[in-house]
Coordinates of C-alpha atoms (C1' of nucleotides) in Angstrom, one line a residue:
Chain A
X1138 CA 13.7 -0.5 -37.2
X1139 CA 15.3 -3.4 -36.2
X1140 CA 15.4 -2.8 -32.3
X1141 CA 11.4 -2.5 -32.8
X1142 CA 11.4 -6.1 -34.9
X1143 CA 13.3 -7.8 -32.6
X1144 CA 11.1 -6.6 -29.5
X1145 CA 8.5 -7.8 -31.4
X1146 CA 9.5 -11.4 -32.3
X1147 CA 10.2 -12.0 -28.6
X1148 CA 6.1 -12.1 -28.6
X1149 CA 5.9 -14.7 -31.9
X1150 CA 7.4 -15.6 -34.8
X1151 CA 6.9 -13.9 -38.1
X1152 CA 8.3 -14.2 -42.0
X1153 CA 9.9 -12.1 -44.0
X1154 CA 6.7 -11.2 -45.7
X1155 CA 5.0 -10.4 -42.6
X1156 CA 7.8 -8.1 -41.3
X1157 CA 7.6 -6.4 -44.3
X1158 CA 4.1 -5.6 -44.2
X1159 CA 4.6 -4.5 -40.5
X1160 CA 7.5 -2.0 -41.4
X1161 CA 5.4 -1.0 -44.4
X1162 CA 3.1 0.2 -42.0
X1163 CA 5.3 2.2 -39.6
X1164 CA 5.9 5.9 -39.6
X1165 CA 9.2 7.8 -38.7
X1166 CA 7.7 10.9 -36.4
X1167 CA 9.9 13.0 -34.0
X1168 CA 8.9 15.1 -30.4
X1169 CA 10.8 17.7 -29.3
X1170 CA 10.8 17.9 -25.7
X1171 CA 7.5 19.1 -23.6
X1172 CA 5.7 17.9 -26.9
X1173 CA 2.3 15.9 -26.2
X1174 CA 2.3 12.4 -28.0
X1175 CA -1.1 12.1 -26.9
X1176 CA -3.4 14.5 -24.2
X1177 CA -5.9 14.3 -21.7
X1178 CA -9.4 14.8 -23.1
X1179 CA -8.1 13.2 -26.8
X1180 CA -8.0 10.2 -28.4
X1181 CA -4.6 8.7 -28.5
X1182 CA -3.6 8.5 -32.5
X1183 CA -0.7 6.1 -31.9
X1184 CA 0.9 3.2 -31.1
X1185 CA 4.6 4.5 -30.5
X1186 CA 8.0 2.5 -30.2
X1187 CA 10.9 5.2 -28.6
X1188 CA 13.9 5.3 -30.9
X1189 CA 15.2 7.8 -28.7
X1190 CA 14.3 10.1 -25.7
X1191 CA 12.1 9.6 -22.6
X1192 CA 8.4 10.0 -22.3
X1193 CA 6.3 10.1 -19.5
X1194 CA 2.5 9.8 -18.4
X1195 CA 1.1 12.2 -16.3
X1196 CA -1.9 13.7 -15.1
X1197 CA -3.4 16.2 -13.2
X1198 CA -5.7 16.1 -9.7
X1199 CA -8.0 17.4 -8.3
X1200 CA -5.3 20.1 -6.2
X1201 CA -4.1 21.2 -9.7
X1202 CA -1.0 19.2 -9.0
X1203 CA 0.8 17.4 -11.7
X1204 CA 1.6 13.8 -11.7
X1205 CA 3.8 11.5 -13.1
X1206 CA 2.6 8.0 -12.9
X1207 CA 5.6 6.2 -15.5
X1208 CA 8.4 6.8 -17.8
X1209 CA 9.2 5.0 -20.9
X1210 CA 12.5 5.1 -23.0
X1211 CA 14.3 3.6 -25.8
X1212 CA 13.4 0.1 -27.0
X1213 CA 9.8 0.2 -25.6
X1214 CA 6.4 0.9 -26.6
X1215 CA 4.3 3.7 -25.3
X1216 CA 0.8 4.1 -25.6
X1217 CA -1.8 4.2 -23.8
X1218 CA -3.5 1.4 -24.9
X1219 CA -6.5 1.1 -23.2
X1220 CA -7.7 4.6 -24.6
X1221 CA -5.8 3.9 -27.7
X1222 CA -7.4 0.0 -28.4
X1223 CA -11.0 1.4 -27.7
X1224 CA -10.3 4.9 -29.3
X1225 CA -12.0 6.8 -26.5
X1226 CA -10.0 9.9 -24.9
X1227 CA -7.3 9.5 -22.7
X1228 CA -7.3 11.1 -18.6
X1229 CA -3.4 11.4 -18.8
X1230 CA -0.9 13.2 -20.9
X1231 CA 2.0 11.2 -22.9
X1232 CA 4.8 14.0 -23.0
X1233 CA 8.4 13.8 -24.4
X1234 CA 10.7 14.8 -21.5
X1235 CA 13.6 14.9 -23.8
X1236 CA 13.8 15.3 -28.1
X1237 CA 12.2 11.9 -28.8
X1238 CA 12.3 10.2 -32.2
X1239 CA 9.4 7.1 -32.2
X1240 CA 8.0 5.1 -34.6
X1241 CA 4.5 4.7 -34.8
X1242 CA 1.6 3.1 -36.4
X1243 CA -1.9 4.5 -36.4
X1244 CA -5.1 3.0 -35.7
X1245 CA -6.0 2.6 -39.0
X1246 CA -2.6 0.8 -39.9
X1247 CA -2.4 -1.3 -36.3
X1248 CA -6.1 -2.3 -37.0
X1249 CA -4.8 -3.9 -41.0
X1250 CA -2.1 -5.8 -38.9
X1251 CA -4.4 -7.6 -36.9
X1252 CA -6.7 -7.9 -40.1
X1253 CA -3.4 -9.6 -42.0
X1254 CA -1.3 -11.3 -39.4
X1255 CA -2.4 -14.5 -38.4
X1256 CA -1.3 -14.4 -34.3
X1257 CA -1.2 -10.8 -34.3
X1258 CA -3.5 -10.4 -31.7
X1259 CA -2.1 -12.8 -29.7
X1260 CA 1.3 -11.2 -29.6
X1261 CA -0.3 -7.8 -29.0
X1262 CA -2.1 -9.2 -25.8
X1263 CA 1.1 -11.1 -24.6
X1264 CA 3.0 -7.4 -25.2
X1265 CA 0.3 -5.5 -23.3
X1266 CA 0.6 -8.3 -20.6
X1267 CA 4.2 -7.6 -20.5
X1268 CA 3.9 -4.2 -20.2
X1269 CA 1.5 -4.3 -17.5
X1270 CA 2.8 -6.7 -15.6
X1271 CA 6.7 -4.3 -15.6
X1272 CA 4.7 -1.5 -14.8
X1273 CA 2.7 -3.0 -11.5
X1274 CA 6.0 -4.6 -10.6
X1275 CA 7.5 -0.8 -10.7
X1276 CA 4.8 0.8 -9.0
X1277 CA 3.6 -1.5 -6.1
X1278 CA 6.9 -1.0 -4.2
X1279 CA 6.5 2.8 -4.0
X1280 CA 3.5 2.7 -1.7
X1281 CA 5.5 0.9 0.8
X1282 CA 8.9 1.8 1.4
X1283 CA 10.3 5.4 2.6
X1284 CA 10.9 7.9 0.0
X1285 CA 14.8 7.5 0.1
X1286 CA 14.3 3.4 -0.4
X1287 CA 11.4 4.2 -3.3
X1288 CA 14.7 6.7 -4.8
X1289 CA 17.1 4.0 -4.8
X1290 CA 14.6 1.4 -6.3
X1291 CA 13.6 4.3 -9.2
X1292 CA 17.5 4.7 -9.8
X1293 CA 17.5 0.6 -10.2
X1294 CA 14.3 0.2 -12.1
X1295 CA 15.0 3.2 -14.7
X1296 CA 19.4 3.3 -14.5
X1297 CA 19.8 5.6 -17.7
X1298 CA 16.9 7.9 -17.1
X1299 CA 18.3 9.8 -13.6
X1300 CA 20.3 12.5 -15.8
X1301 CA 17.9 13.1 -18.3
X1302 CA 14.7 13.8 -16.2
X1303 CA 14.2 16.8 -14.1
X1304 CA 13.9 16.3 -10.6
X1305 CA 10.3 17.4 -10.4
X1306 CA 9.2 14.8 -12.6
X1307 CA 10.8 12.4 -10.3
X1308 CA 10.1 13.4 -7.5
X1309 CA 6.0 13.5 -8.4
X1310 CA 6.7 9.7 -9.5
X1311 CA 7.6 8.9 -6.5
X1312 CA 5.4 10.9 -4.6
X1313 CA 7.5 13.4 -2.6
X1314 CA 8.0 17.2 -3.1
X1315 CA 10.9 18.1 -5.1
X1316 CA 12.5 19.5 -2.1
X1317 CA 12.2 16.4 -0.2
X1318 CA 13.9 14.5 -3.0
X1319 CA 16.6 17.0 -3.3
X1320 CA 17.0 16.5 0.5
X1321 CA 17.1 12.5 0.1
X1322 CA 19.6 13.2 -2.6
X1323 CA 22.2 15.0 -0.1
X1324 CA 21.7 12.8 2.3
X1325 CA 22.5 9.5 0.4
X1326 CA 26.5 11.5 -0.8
Chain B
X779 CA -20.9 -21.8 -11.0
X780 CA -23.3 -19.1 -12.9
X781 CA -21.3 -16.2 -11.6
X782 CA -18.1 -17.8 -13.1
X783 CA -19.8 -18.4 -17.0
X784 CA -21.2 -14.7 -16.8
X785 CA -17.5 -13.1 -15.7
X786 CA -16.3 -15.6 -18.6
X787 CA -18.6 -14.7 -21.2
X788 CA -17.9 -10.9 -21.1
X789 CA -14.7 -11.7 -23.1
X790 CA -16.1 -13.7 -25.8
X791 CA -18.9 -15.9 -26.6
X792 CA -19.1 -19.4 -25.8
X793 CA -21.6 -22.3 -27.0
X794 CA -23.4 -24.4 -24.6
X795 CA -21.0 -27.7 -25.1
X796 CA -17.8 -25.0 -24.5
X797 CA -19.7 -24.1 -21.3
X798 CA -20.3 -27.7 -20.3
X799 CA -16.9 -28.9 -20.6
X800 CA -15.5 -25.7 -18.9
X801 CA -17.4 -26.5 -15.8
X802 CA -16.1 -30.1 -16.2
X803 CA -12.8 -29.0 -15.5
X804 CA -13.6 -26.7 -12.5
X805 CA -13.6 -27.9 -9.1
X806 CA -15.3 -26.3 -6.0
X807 CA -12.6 -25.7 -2.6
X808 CA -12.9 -24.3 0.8
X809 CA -10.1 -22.2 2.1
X810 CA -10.2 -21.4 5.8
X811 CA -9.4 -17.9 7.3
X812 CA -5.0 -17.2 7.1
X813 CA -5.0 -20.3 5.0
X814 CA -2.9 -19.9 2.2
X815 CA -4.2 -20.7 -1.8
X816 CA -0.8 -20.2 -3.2
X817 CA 2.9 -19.1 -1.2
X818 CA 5.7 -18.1 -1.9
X819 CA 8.5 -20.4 -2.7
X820 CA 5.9 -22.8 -4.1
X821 CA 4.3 -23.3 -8.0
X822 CA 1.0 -21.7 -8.2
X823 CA -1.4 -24.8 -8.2
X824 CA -4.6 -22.8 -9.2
X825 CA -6.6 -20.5 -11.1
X826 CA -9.2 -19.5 -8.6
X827 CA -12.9 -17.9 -8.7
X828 CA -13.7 -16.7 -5.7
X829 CA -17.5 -17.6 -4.9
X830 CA -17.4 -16.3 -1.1
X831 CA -14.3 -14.3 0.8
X832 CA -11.8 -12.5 0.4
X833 CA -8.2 -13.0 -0.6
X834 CA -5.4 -11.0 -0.3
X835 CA -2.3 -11.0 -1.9
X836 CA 1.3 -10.5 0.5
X837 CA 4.5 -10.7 0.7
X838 CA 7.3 -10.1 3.1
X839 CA 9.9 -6.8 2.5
X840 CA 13.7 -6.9 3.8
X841 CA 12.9 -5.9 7.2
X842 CA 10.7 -8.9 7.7
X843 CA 7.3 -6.4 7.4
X844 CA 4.0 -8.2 5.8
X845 CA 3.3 -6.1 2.8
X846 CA -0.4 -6.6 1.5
X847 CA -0.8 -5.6 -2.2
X848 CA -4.0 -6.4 -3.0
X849 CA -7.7 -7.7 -2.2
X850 CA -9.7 -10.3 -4.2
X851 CA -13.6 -10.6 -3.3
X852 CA -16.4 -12.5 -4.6
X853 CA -16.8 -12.8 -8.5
X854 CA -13.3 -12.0 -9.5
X855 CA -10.3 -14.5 -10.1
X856 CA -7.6 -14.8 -7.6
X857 CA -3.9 -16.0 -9.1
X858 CA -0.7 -15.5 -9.7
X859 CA -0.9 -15.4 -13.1
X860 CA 2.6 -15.0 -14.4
X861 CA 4.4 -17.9 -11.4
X862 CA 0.9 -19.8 -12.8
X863 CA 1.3 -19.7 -16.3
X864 CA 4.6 -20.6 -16.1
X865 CA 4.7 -22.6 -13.8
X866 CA 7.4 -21.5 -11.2
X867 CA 8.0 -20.7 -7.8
X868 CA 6.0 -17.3 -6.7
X869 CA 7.2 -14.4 -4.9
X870 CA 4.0 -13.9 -3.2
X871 CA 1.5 -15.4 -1.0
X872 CA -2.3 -15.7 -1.9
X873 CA -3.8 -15.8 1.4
X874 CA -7.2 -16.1 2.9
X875 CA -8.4 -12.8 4.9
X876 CA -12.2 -14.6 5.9
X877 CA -13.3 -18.2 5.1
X878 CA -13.5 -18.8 1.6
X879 CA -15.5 -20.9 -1.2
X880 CA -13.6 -21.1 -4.7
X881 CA -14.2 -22.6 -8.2
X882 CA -10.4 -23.4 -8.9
X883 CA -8.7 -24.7 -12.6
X884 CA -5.4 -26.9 -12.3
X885 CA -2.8 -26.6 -14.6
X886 CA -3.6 -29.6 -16.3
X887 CA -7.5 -28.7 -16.7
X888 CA -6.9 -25.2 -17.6
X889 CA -4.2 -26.2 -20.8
X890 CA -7.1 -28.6 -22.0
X891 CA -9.3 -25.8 -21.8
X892 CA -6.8 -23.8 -23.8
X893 CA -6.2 -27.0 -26.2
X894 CA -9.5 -27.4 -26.8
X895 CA -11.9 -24.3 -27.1
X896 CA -11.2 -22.2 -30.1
X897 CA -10.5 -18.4 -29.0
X898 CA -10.0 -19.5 -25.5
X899 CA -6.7 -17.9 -25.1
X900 CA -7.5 -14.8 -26.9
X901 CA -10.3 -14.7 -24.1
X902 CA -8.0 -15.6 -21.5
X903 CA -5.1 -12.6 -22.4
X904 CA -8.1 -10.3 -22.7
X905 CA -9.1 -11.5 -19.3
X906 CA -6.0 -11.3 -17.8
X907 CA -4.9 -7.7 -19.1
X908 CA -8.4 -6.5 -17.9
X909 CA -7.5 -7.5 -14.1
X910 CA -4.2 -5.8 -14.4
X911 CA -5.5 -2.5 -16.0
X912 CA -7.8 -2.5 -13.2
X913 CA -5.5 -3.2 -10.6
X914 CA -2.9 -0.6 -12.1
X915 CA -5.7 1.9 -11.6
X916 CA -6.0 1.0 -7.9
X917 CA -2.8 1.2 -7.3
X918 CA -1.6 3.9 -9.3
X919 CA -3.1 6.7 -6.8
X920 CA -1.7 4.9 -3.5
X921 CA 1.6 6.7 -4.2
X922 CA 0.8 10.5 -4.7
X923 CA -1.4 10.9 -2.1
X924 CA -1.8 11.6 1.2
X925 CA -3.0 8.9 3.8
X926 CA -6.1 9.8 4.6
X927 CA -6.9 10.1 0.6
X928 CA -5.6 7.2 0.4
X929 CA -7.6 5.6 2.6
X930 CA -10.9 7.2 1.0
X931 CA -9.9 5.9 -2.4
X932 CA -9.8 2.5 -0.7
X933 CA -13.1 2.7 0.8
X934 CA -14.1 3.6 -2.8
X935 CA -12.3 0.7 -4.5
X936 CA -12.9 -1.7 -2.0
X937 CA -16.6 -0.5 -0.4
X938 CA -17.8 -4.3 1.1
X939 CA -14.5 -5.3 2.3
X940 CA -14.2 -2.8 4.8
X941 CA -15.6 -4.6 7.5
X942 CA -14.1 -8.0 6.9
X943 CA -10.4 -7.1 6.7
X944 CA -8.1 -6.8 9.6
X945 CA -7.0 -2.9 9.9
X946 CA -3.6 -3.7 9.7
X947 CA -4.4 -5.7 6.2
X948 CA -5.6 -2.3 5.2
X949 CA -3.2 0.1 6.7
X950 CA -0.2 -2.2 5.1
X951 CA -2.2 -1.8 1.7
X952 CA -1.9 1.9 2.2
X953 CA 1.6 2.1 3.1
X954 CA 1.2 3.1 6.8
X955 CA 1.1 1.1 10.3
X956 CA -2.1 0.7 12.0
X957 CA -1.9 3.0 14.3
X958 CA -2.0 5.7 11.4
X959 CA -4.5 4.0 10.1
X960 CA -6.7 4.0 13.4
X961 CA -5.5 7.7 14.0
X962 CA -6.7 8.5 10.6
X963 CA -10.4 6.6 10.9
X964 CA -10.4 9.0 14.7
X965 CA -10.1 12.3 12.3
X966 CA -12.5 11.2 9.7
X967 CA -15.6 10.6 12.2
Chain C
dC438 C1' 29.6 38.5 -21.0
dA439 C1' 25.3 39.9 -18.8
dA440 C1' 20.5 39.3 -18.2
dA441 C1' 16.6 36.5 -17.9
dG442 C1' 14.4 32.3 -17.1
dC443 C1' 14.4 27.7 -15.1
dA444 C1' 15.9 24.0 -12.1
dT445 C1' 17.9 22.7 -7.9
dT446 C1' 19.3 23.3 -3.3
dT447 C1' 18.8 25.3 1.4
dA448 C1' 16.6 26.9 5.3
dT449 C1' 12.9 27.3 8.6
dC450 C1' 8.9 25.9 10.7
dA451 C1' 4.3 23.3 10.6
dT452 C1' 2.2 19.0 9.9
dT453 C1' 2.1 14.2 9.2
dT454 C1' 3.6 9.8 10.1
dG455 C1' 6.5 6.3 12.6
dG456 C1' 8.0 3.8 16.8
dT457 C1' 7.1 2.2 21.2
dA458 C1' 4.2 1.2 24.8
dA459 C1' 0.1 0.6 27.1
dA460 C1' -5.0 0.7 27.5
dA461 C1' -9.4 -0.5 25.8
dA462 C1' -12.4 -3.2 23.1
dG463 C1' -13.9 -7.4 20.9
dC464 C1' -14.2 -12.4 20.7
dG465 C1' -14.0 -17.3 21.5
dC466 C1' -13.9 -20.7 25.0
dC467 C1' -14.5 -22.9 29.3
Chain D
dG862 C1' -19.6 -14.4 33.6
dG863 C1' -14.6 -14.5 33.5
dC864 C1' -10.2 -15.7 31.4
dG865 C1' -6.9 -15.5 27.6
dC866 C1' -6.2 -14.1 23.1
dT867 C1' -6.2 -10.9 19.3
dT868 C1' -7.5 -6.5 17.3
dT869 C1' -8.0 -1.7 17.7
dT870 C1' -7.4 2.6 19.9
dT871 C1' -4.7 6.1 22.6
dA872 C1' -0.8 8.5 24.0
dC873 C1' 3.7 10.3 23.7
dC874 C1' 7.8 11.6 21.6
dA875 C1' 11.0 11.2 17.5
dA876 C1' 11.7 11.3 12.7
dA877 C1' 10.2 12.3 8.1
dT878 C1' 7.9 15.0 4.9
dG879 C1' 5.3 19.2 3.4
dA880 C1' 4.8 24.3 2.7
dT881 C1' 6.8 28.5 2.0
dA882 C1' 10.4 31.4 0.9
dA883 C1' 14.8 32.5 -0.6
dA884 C1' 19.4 31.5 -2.4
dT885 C1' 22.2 29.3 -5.6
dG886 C1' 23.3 27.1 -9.9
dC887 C1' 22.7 26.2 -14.8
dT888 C1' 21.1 27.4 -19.7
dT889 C1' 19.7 30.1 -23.1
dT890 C1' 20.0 34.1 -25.6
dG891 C1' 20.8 38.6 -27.0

DNA sequence: CAAAGCATTTATCATTTGGTAAAAAGCGCC
DNA sequence: GGCGCTTTTTACCAAATGATAAATGCTTTG
């Protein structure tokens, strides 16, 4: 609870009251690897802060080929908040990669926070910002360096993730065959 | 200056005195081709609107290779928003591709907006998180596909800059040299 | 422990892309 | 029109990556 408070006061301030109501509105939920916290062709239910675990997005095009376009782990928020905001249905998968435990808030809760919190909203849009902002800075590199530079810059950006994620998943991140990878990786010992 | 109020007023409404004293605060700058609206090293001087041209945004890797990252054409804002926001030095230069006509905000003009129209930064985050979901989006698929995909999707994302932006602009964008690029545009026909 | 099911590594060859260099095309300028 | 400059296209070979297939390694489970 507390790691989720603290992210959250980095955004604003807020009373005791006011953190109160925020953890009154939170919800303990836990994923068990492969598990979908949200899917393609739904709406995304929640607003989710990793306790512990790994998630990534992912999608599928039009080869049948899965992607993965991000990973997320303890201490952040994941969500995919454009689908989630405007409760339409997602085009990408949120899947655990490892036992997650999150917590989360549904729209129904998130939506009384912003009815009860003056500033909420603000802080939500300065998180999102945040969010996004990581996120491009992650991903813009990887069109323009060689796979083995765009696999040392994944091992930098994401430092405790390399042991927990299978080497497909990385290896669609950063847009290589898994063989390729695993040939980068021999090469680099 | 019409363009500008309608991009404005798709995130929230404004009266006609809000509008007024908006365009009070906006002034109108010419930016010849390769001349440079922001650069790297410097603070971000403006929030720009771009009336006529085309921007892009570049920066320069470790082996001394221009890296474009992104276009900016007429009707959209060009910026740096975090170094702008902020305040400090960017990463990045905002540069000219054609000639260029731009409604630009100082720092100074765009706080008093913020310090004086109700909602105006609630707007503004909505604005800004709009850009980067967009940009995300444009991005995102750069990485997992092939170059000549790549290149399609461009086309797509980008349809009337095509014939205004050097090939090696483009080609940079794409994560490949020119002559890629050119062999690529040779298969296509 | 053995068997089965995945994940990862290797190997081989085809294809794509990069690096270098040079030719061709486009463009402003005198 | 011709000259100089920049941009784009070609060509050639080297290097990186993809596709396919098989071998190895690692877990789970009975």
């Amino acid at each position: 609870m507390e790691a989720l408070i603290n992210l959250i006061l980095q955004f604003g301030d807020l009373n005791k009251q006011q953190i109160e109501f925020l953890l009154s509105k939170v919800e303990m939920l836990e994923f068990k690897k492969d598990d979908y916290l949200s899917e393609a062709g739904k709406v995304p239910r929640y607003v989710a802060f990793v306790l512990e675990g790994v998630f990534r997005f992912c999608y599928y095009n039009n080869k049948g080929e899965e992607i993965t376009n991000y990973f997320v782990d303890e201490g952040n928020f994941v969500v995919d908040n454009q689908k989630f905001e405007s409760q339409i249905v997602a085009s990408e998968y949120v899947q655990a990669v490892t036992d997650c435990k999150v917590l989360v808030f549904n729209k129904k809760n998130w939506d009384q926070i912003s009815d009860t919190i003056v500033g909420w909203e603000m802080m939500k849009a300065n998180m999102v910002k945040k969010c996004l902002t990581l996120a491009m800075e992650r991903r813009s590199p990887l069109v323009s360096e060689d796979a083995t530079t765009r696999y040392l810059s994944f091992i930098e950006a994401f430092p405790n993730m390399i042991n927990r994620i299978p080497l497909s998943y990385v290896a669609s991140y950063l847009g290589i065959t898994q063989q390729s990878l695993s040939r980068i990786r021999r090469n680099i010992r």
